[in-house]
mmCIF file of C-alpha atoms in Angstrom:
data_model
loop_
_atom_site.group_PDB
_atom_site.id
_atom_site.type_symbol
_atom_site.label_atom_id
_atom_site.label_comp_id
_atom_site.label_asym_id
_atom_site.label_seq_id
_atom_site.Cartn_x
_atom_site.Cartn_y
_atom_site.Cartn_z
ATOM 1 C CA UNK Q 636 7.927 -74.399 4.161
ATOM 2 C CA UNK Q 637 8.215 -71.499 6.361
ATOM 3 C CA UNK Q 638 12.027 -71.097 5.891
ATOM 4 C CA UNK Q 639 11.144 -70.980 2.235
ATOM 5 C CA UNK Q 640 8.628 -68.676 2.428
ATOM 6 C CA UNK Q 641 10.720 -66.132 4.524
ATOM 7 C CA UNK Q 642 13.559 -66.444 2.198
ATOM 8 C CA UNK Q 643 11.168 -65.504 -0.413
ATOM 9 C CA UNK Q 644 10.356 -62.595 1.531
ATOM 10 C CA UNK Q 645 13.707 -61.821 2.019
ATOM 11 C CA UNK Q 646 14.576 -61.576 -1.809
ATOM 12 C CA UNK Q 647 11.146 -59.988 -2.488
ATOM 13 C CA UNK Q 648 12.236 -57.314 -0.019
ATOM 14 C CA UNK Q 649 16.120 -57.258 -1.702
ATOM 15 C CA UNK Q 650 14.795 -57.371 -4.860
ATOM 16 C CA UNK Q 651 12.212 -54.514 -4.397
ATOM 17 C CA UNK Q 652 14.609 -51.809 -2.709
ATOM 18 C CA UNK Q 653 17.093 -52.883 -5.292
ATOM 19 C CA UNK Q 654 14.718 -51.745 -7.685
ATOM 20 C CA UNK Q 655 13.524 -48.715 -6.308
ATOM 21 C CA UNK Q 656 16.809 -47.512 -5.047
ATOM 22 C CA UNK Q 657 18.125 -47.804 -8.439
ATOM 23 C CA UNK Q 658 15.069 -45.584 -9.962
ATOM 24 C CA UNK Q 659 15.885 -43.153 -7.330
ATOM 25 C CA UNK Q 660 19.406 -43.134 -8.593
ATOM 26 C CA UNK Q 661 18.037 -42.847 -12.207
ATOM 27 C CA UNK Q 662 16.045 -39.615 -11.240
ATOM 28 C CA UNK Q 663 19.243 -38.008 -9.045
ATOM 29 C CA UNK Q 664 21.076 -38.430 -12.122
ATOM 30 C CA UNK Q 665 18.250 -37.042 -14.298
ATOM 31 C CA UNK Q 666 17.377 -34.141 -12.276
ATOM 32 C CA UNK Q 667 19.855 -33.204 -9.663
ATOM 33 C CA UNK Q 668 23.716 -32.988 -11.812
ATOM 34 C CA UNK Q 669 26.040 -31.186 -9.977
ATOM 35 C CA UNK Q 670 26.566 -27.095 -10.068
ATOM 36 C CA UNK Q 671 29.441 -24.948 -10.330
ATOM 37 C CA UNK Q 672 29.348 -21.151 -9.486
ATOM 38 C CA UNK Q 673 32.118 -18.953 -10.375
ATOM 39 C CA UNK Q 674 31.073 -15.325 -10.413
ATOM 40 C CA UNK Q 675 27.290 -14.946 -8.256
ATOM 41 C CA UNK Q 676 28.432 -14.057 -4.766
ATOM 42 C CA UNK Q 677 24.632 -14.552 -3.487
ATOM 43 C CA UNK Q 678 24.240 -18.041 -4.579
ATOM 44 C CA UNK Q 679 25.103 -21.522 -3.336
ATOM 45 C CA UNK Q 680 24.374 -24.989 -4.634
ATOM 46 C CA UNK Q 681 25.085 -28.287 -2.695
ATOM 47 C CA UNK Q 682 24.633 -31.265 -4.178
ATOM 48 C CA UNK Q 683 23.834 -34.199 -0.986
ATOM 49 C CA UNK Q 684 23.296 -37.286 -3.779
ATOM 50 C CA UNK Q 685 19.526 -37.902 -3.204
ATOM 51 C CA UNK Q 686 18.935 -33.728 -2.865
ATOM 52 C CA UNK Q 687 19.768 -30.807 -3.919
ATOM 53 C CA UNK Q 688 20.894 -27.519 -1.392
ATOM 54 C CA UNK Q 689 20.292 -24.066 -2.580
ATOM 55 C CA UNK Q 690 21.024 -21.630 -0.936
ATOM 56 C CA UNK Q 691 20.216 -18.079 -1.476
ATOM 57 C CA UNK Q 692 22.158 -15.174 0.632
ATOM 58 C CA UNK Q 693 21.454 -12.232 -0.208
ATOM 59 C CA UNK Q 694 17.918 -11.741 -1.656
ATOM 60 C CA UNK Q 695 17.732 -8.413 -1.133
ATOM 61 C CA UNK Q 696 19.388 -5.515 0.696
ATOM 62 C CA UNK Q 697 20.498 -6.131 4.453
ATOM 63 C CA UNK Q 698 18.949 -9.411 4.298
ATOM 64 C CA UNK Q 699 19.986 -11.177 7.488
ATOM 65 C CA UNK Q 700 19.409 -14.824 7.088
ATOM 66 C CA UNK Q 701 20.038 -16.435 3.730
ATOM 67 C CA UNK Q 702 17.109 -18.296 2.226
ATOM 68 C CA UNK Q 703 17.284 -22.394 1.681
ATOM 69 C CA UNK Q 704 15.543 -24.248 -0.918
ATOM 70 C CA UNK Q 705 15.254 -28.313 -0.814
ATOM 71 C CA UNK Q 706 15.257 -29.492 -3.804
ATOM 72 C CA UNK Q 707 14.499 -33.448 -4.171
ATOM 73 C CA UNK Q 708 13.033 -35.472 -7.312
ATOM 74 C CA UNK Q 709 9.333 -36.173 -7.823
ATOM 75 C CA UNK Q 710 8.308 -39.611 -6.563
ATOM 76 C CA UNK Q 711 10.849 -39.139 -3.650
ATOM 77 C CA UNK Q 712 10.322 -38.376 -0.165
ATOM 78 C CA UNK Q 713 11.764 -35.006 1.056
ATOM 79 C CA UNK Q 714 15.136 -36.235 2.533
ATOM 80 C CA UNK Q 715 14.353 -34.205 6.274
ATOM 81 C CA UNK Q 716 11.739 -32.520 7.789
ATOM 82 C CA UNK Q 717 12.003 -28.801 8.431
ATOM 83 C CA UNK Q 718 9.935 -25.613 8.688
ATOM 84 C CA UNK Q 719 12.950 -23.099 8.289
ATOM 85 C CA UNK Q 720 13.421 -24.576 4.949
ATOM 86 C CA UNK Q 721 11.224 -24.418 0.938
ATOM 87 C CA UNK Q 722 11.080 -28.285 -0.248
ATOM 88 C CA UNK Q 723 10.235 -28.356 -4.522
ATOM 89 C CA UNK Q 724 9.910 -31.494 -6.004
ATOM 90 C CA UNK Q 725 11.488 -31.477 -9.371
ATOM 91 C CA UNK Q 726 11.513 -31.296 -12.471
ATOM 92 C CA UNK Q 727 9.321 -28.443 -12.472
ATOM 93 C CA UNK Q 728 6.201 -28.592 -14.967
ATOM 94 C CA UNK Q 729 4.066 -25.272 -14.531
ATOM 95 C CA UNK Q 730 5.873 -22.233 -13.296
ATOM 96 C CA UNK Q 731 5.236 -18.403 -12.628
ATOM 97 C CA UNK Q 732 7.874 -15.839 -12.591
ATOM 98 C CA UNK Q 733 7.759 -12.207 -11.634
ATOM 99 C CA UNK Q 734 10.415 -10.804 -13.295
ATOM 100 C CA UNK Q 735 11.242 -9.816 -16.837
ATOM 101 C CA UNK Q 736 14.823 -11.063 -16.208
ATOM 102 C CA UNK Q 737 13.843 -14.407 -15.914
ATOM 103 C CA UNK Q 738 11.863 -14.712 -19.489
ATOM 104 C CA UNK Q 739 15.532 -14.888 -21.197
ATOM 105 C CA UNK Q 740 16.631 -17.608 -18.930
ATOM 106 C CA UNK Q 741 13.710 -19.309 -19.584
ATOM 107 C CA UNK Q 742 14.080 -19.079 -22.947
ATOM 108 C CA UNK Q 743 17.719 -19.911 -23.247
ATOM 109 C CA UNK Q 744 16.817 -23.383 -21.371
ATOM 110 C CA UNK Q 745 14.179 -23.900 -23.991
ATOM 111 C CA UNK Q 746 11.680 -23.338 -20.997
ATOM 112 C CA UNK Q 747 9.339 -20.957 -22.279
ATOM 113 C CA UNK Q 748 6.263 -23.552 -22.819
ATOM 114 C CA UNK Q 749 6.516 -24.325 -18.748
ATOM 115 C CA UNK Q 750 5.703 -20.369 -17.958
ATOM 116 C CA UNK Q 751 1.919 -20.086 -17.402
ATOM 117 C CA UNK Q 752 1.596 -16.907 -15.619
ATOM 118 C CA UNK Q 753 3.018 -13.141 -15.220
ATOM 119 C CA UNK Q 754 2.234 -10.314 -13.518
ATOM 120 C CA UNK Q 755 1.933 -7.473 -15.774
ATOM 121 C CA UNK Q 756 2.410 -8.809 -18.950
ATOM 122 C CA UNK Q 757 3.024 -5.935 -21.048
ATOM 123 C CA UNK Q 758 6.618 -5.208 -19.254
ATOM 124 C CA UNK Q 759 7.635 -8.788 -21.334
ATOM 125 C CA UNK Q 760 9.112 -7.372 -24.904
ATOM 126 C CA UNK Q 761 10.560 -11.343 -25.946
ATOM 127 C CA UNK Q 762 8.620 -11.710 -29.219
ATOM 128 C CA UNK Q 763 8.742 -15.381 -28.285
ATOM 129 C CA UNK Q 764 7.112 -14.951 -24.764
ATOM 130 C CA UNK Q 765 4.712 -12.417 -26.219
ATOM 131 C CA UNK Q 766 3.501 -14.569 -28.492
ATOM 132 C CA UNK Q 767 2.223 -16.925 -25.886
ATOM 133 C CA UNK Q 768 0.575 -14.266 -24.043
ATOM 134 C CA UNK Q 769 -1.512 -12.972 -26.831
ATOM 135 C CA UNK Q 770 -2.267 -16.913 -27.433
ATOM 136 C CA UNK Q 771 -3.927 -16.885 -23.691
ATOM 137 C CA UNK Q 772 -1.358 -19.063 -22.817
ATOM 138 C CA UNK Q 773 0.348 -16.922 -20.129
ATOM 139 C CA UNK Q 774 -2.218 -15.313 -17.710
ATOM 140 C CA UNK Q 775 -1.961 -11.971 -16.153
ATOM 141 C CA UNK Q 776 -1.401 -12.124 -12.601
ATOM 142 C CA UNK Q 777 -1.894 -8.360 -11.516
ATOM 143 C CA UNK Q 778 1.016 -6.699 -9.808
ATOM 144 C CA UNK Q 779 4.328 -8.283 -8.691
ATOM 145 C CA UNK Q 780 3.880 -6.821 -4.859
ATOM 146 C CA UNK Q 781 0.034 -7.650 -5.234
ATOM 147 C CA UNK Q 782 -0.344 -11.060 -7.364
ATOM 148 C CA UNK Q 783 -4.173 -12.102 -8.316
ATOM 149 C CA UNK Q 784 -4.300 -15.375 -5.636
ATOM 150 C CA UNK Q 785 -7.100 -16.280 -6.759
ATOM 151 C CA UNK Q 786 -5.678 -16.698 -10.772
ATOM 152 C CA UNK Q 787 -2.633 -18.208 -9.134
ATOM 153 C CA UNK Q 788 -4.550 -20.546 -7.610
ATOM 154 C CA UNK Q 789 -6.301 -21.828 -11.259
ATOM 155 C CA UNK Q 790 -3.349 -22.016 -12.629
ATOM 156 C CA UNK Q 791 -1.611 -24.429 -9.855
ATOM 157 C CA UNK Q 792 1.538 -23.779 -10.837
ATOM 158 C CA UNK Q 793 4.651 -25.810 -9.024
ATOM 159 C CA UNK Q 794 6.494 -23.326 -8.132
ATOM 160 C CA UNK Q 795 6.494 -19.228 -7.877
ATOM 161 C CA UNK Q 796 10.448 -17.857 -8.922
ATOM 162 C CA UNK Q 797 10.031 -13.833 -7.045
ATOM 163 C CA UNK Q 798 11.991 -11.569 -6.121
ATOM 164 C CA UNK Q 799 11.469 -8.460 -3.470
ATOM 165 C CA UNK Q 800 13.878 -5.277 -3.639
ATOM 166 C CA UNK Q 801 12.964 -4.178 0.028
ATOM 167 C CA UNK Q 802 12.291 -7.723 1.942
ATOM 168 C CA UNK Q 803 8.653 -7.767 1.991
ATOM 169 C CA UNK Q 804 7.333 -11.276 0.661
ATOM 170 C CA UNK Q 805 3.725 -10.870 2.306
ATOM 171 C CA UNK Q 806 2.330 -11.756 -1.374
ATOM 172 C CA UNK Q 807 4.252 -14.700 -1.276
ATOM 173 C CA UNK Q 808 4.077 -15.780 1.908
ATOM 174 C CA UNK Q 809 0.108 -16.017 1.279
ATOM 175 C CA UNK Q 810 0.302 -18.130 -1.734
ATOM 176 C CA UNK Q 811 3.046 -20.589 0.149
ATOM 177 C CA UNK Q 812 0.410 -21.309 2.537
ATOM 178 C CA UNK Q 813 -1.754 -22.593 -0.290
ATOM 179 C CA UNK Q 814 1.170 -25.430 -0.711
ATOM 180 C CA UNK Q 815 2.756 -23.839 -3.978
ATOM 181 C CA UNK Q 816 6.543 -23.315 -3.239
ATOM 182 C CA UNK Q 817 7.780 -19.660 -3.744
ATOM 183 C CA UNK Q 818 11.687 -19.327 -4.287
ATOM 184 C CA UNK Q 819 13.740 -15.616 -4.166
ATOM 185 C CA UNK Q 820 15.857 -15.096 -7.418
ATOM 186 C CA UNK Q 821 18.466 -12.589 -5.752
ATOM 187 C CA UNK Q 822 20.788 -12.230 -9.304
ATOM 188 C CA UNK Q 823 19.722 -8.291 -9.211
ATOM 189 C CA UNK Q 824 21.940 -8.088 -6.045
ATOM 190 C CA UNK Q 825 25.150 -9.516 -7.933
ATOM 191 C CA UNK Q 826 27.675 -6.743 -8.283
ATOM 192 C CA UNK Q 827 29.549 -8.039 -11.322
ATOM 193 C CA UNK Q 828 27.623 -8.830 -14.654
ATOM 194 C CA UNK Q 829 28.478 -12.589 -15.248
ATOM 195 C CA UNK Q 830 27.223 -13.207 -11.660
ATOM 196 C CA UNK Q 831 24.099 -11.788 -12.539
ATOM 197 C CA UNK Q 832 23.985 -13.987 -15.896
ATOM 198 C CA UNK Q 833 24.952 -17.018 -13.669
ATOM 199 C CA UNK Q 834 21.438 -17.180 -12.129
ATOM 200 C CA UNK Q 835 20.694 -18.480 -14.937
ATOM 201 C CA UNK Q 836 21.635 -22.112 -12.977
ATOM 202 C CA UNK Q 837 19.509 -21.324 -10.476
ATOM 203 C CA UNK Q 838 16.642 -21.510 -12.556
ATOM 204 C CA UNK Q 839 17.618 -24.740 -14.497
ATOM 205 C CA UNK Q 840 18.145 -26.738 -11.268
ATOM 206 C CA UNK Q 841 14.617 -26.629 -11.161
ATOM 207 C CA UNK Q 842 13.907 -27.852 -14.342
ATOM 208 C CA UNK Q 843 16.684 -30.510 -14.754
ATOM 209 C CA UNK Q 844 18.722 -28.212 -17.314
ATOM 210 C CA UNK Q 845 21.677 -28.127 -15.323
ATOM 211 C CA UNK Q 846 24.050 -29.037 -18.242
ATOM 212 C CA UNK Q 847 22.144 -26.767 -20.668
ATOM 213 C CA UNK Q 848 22.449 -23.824 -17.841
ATOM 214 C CA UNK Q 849 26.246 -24.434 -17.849
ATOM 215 C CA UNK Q 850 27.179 -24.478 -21.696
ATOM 216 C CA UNK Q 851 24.773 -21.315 -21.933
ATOM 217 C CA UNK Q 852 26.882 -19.594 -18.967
ATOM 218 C CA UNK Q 853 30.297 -20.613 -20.376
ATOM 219 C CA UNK Q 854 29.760 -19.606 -23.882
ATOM 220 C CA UNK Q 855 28.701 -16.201 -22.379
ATOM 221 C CA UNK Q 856 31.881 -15.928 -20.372
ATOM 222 C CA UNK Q 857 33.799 -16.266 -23.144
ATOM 223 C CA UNK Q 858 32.241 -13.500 -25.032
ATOM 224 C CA UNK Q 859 32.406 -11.359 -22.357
ATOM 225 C CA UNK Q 860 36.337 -12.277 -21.401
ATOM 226 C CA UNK Q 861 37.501 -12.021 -24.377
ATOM 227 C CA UNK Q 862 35.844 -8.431 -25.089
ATOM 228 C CA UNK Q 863 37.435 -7.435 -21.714
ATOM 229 C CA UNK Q 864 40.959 -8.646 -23.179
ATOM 230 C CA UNK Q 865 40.177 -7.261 -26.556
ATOM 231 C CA UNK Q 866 39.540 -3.658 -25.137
ATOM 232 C CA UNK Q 867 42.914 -3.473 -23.090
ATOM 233 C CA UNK Q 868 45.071 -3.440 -26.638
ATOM 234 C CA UNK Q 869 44.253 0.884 -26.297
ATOM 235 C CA UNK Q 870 45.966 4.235 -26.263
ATOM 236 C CA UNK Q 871 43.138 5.936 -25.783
ATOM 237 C CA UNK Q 872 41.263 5.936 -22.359
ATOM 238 C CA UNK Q 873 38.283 8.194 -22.690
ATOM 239 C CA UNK Q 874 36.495 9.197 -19.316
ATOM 240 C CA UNK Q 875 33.095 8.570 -18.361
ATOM 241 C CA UNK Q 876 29.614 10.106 -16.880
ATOM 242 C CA UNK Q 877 26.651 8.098 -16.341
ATOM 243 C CA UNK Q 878 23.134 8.370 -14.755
ATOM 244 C CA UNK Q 879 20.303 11.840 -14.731
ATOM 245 C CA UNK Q 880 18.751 13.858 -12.486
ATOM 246 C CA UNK Q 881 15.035 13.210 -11.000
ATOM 247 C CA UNK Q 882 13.898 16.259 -9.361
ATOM 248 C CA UNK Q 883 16.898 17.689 -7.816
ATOM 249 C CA UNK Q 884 19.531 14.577 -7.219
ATOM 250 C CA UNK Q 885 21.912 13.097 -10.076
ATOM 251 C CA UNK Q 886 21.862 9.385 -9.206
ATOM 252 C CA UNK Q 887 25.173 7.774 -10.598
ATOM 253 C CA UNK Q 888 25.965 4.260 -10.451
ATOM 254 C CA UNK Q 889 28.272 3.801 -7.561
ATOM 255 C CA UNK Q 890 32.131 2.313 -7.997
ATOM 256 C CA UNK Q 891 31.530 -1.117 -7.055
ATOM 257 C CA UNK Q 892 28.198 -1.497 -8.880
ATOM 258 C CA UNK Q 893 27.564 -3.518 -12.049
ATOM 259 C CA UNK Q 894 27.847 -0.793 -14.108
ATOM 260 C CA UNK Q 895 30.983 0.328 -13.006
ATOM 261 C CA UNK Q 896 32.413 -2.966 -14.048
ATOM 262 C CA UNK Q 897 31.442 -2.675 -17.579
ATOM 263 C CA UNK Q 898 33.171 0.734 -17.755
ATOM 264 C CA UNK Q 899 36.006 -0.631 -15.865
ATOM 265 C CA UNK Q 900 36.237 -4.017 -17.808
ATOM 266 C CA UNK Q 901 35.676 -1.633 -21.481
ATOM 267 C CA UNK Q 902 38.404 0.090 -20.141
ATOM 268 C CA UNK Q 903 37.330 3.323 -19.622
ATOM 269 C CA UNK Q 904 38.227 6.293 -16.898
ATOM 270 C CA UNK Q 905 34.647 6.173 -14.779
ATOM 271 C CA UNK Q 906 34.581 9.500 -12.819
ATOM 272 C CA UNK Q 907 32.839 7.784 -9.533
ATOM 273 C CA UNK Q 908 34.891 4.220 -9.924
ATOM 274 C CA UNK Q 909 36.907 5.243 -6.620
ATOM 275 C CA UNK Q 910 33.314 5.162 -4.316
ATOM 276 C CA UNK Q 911 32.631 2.301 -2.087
ATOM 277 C CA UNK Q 912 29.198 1.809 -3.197
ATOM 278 C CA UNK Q 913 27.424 -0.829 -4.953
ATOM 279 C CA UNK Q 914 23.869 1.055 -5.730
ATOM 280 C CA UNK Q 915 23.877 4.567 -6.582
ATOM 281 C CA UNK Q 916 25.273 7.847 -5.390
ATOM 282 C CA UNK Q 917 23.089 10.906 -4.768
ATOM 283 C CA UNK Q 918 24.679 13.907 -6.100
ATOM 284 C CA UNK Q 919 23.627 17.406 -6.577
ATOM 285 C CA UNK Q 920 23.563 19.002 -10.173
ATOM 286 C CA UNK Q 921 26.810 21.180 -9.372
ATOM 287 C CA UNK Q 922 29.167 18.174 -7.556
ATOM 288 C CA UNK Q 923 28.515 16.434 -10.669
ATOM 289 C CA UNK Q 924 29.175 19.498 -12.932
ATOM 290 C CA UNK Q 925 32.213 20.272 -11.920
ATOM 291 C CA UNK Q 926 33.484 16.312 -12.383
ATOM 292 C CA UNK Q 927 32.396 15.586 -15.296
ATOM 293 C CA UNK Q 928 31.651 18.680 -17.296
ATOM 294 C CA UNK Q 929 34.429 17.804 -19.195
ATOM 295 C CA UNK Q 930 34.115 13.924 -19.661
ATOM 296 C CA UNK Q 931 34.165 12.515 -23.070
ATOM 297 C CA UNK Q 932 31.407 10.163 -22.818
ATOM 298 C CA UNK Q 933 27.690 10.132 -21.237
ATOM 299 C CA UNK Q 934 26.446 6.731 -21.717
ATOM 300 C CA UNK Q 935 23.082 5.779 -18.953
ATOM 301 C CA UNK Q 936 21.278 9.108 -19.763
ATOM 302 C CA UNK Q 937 17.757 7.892 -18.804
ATOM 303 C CA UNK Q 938 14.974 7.775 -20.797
ATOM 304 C CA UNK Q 939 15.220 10.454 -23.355
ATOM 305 C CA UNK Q 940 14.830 10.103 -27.207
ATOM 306 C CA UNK Q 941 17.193 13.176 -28.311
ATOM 307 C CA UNK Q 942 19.312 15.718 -27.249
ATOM 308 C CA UNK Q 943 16.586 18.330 -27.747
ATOM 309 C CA UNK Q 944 14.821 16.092 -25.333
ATOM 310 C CA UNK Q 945 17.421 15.691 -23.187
ATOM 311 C CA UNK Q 946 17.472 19.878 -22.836
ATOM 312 C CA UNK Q 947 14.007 20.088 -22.102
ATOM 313 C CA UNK Q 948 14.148 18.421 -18.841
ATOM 314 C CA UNK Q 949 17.020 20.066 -17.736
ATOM 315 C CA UNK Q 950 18.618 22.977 -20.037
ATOM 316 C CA UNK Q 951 22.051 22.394 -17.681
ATOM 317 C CA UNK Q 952 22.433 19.258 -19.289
ATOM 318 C CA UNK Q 953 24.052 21.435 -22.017
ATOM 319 C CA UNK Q 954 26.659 22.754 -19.770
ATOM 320 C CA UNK Q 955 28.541 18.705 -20.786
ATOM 321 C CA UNK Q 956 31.106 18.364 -23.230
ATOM 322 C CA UNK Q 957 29.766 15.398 -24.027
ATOM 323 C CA UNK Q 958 25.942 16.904 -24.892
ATOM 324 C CA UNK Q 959 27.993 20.230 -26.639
ATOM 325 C CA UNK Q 960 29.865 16.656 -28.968
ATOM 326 C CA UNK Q 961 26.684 14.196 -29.290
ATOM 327 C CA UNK Q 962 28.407 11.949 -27.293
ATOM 328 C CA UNK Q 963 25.851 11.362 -25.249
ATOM 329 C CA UNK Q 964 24.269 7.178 -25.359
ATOM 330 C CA UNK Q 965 21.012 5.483 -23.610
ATOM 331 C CA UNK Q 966 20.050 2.206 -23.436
ATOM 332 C CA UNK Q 967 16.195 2.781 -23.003
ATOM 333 C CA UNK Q 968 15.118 3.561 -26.678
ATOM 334 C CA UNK Q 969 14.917 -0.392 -27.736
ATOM 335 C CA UNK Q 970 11.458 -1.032 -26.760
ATOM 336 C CA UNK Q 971 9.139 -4.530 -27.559
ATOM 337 C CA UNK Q 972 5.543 -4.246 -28.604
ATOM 338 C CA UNK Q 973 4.382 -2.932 -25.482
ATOM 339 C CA UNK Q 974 6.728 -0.684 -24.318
ATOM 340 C CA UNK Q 975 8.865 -3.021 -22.202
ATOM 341 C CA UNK Q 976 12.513 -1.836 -22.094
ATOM 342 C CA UNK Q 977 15.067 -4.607 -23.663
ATOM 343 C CA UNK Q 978 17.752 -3.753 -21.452
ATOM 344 C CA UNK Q 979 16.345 -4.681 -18.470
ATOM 345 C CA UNK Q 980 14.826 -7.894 -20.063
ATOM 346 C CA UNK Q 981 17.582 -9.187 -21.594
ATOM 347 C CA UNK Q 982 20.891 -7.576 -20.493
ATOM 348 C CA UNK Q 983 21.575 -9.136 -17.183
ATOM 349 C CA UNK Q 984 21.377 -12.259 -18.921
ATOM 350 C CA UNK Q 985 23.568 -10.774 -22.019
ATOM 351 C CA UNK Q 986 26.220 -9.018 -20.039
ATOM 352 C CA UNK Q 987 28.871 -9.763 -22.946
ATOM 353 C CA UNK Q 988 26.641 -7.517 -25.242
ATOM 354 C CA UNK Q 989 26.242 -4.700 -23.494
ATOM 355 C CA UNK Q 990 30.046 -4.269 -22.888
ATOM 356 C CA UNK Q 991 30.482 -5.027 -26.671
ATOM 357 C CA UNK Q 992 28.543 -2.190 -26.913
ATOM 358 C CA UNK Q 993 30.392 0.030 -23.898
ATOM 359 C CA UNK Q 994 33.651 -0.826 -25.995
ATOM 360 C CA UNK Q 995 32.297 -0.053 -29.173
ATOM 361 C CA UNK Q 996 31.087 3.726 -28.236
ATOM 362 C CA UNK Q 997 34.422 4.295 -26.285
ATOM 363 C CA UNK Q 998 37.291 2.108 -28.445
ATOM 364 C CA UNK Q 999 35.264 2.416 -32.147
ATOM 365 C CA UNK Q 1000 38.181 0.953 -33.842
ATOM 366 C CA UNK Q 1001 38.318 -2.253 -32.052
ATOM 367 C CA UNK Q 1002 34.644 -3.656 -32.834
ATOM 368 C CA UNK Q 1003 34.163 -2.392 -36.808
ATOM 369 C CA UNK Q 1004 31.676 -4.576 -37.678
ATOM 370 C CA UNK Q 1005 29.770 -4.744 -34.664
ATOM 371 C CA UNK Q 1006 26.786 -2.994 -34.716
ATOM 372 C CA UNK Q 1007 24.930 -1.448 -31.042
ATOM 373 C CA UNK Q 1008 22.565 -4.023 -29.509
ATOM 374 C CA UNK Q 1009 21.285 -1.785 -26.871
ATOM 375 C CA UNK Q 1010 22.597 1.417 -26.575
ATOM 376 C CA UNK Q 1011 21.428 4.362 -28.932
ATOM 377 C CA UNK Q 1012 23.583 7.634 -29.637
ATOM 378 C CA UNK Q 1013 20.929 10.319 -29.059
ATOM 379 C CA UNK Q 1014 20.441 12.691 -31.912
#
């Protein structure tokens, strides 16, 4: 009787692990599919069977340790113990982001409904997103350096996506202590514009949209690729300013920036494309003057409606061919309801329409029927 009862046990046991090893397997394959990354630089993605590796390495600028994320399905145990490492159980339910460039990933995935909180709501121009706010169903949170804990805490959302430009994650930090997982989205740091849209994966591994992530990405790609084949068939290679003064500097995009690869990729002459620099270049008025006074093109002229505008900041604006020819382009005048700038929301994760709009001001024959998604000629 005993030897039946302990082979009973035995099978019982078999049986049992069997069972839940094979549910396990069910919700690795559900929630953990493998990742490719092509373009993002700052971003890498392991997939260990049972868990998911990310690993974030360059949050922000001069970081000096990347940043890990564990990412392992719900009902499973977390697959090591560490403190130098963020565990998330996924998929991901209730989330809070901090930055407009995440709304359009969200909504790409078909994620919008999981989004419960925001801080400072009014930057968000998606008429889709906006609608939920002004239903109550995405609270304010306050400021993105200072979120409202306390609101954070009601909400109890699974996981915080945030993002720091200097290092400082004392906001975060706090709220991690609570037992809410807070992960960095670094795409801001990627220096060409498909590795910023490629992020876009590193939002759907926690949701389980992996495969949705990737034909989003790819179809992307291929708009952009092709534009950048489409806009080498040219005779014409017209030069290029970009950026304004604040106070007394001229802040231009530097060569190896992201905006330099549009112009370089729309296949245009941009004056600054030999600097080693992947932010911005301080310039005084006259270095820039005597560059670029004669460039055919301004396009990134700040925040100005018109060129009457333009010349009441600075009158020796009007010293530029391109002002003298109304050649002169920003991408700031497409506003949503509350002011939020479109550009910013949606163009990091729309790279292949802003340089179908870069080719279209610079090679007008190529793109006839295209019409300017973001950038304005100023009047």
């Amino acid at each position: 009787m005993r030897s039946v009862f302990i082979i009973l046990s035995f099978v019982f046991f078999f049986v049992s692990c069997k069972k839940e090893n094979k549910e396990s397997d069910q919700l690795t394959v559900m929630y953990l599919a493998p990742q490719n990354i092509e373009y993002a630089k700052g971003l890498v993605i392991q997939n260990h069977g049972t868990y998911k590796e990310i690993k974030v390495t360059t949050p922000w600028p001069d970081a000096n340790d990347a940043l890990t994320y564990i990412l392992h399905p719900k009902g499973t145990r977390k697959p090591f113990e560490s403190n130098k490492v963020v565990f998330v159980e996924v998929p991901i339910e209730r989330v809070v982001v901090t930055s407009t460039t995440d709304i359009p990933m969200l909504e790409y995935l078909g994620l919008e409904q999981k989004l419960v909180g925001f801080p400072y709501t009014d930057y968000i121009s998606s008429e889709k997103t906006r609608t939920r706010i002004n239903n109550g169903a995405i609270k304010e949170l306050g400021k993105e350096y200072n979120l409202n804990t306390e609101v954070v805490l009601e909400l109890a959302p699974e996981l915080i996506i945030g993002f720091s430009a200097s290092g400082d994650t004392k906001a975060y930090d706090l709220i991690q202590k609570t037992g809410i997982p807070v992960v960095m989205n670094g795409s801001w740091m990627e220096e060409h514009p498909l590795g910023r849209a490629e992020w876009i994966k590193f939002v759907a591994a926690f949701f389980g949209k992996e495969t949705i992530a990737e034909e989003v990405f790819q179809e992307i790609k291929k708009e952009y690729n092709e534009s950048v084949f489409l806009a080498q068939n040219v005779n014409n290679i017209p030069t290029v300013l970009s950026g304004n003064m604040f106070k007394d500097v001229w802040h231009v995009p530097g060569g190896n920036s992201y905006v330099a690869q549009f112009f370089k990729d729309a296949n245009t002459r941009y004056l600054w494309a030999d600097t080693q620099k992947t932010g911005s270049l301080a310039l005084s008025f006259e270095s820039v003057l005597e560059k670029a006074q004669n460039a055919d093109l301004w396009i990134g002229s700040g925040n100005t409606k018109s060129l009457s505008e333009l010349k009441e900041k600075n009158h020796k604006y009007t010293f530029f061919d391109a002002f003298k020819n109304k050649t002169v382009y920003s991408s700031t005048l497409k506003t949503g309801a509350k002011g939020g700038l479109i550009y910013y929301e949606l163009g990091p994760m729309r790279p292949d329409l802003i340089l179908k709009d870069i080719i279209q001001i610079a090679h007008p024959e190529l793109l006839t029927d295209n019409e300017l998604y973001f950038f304005k000629k100023l009047d």
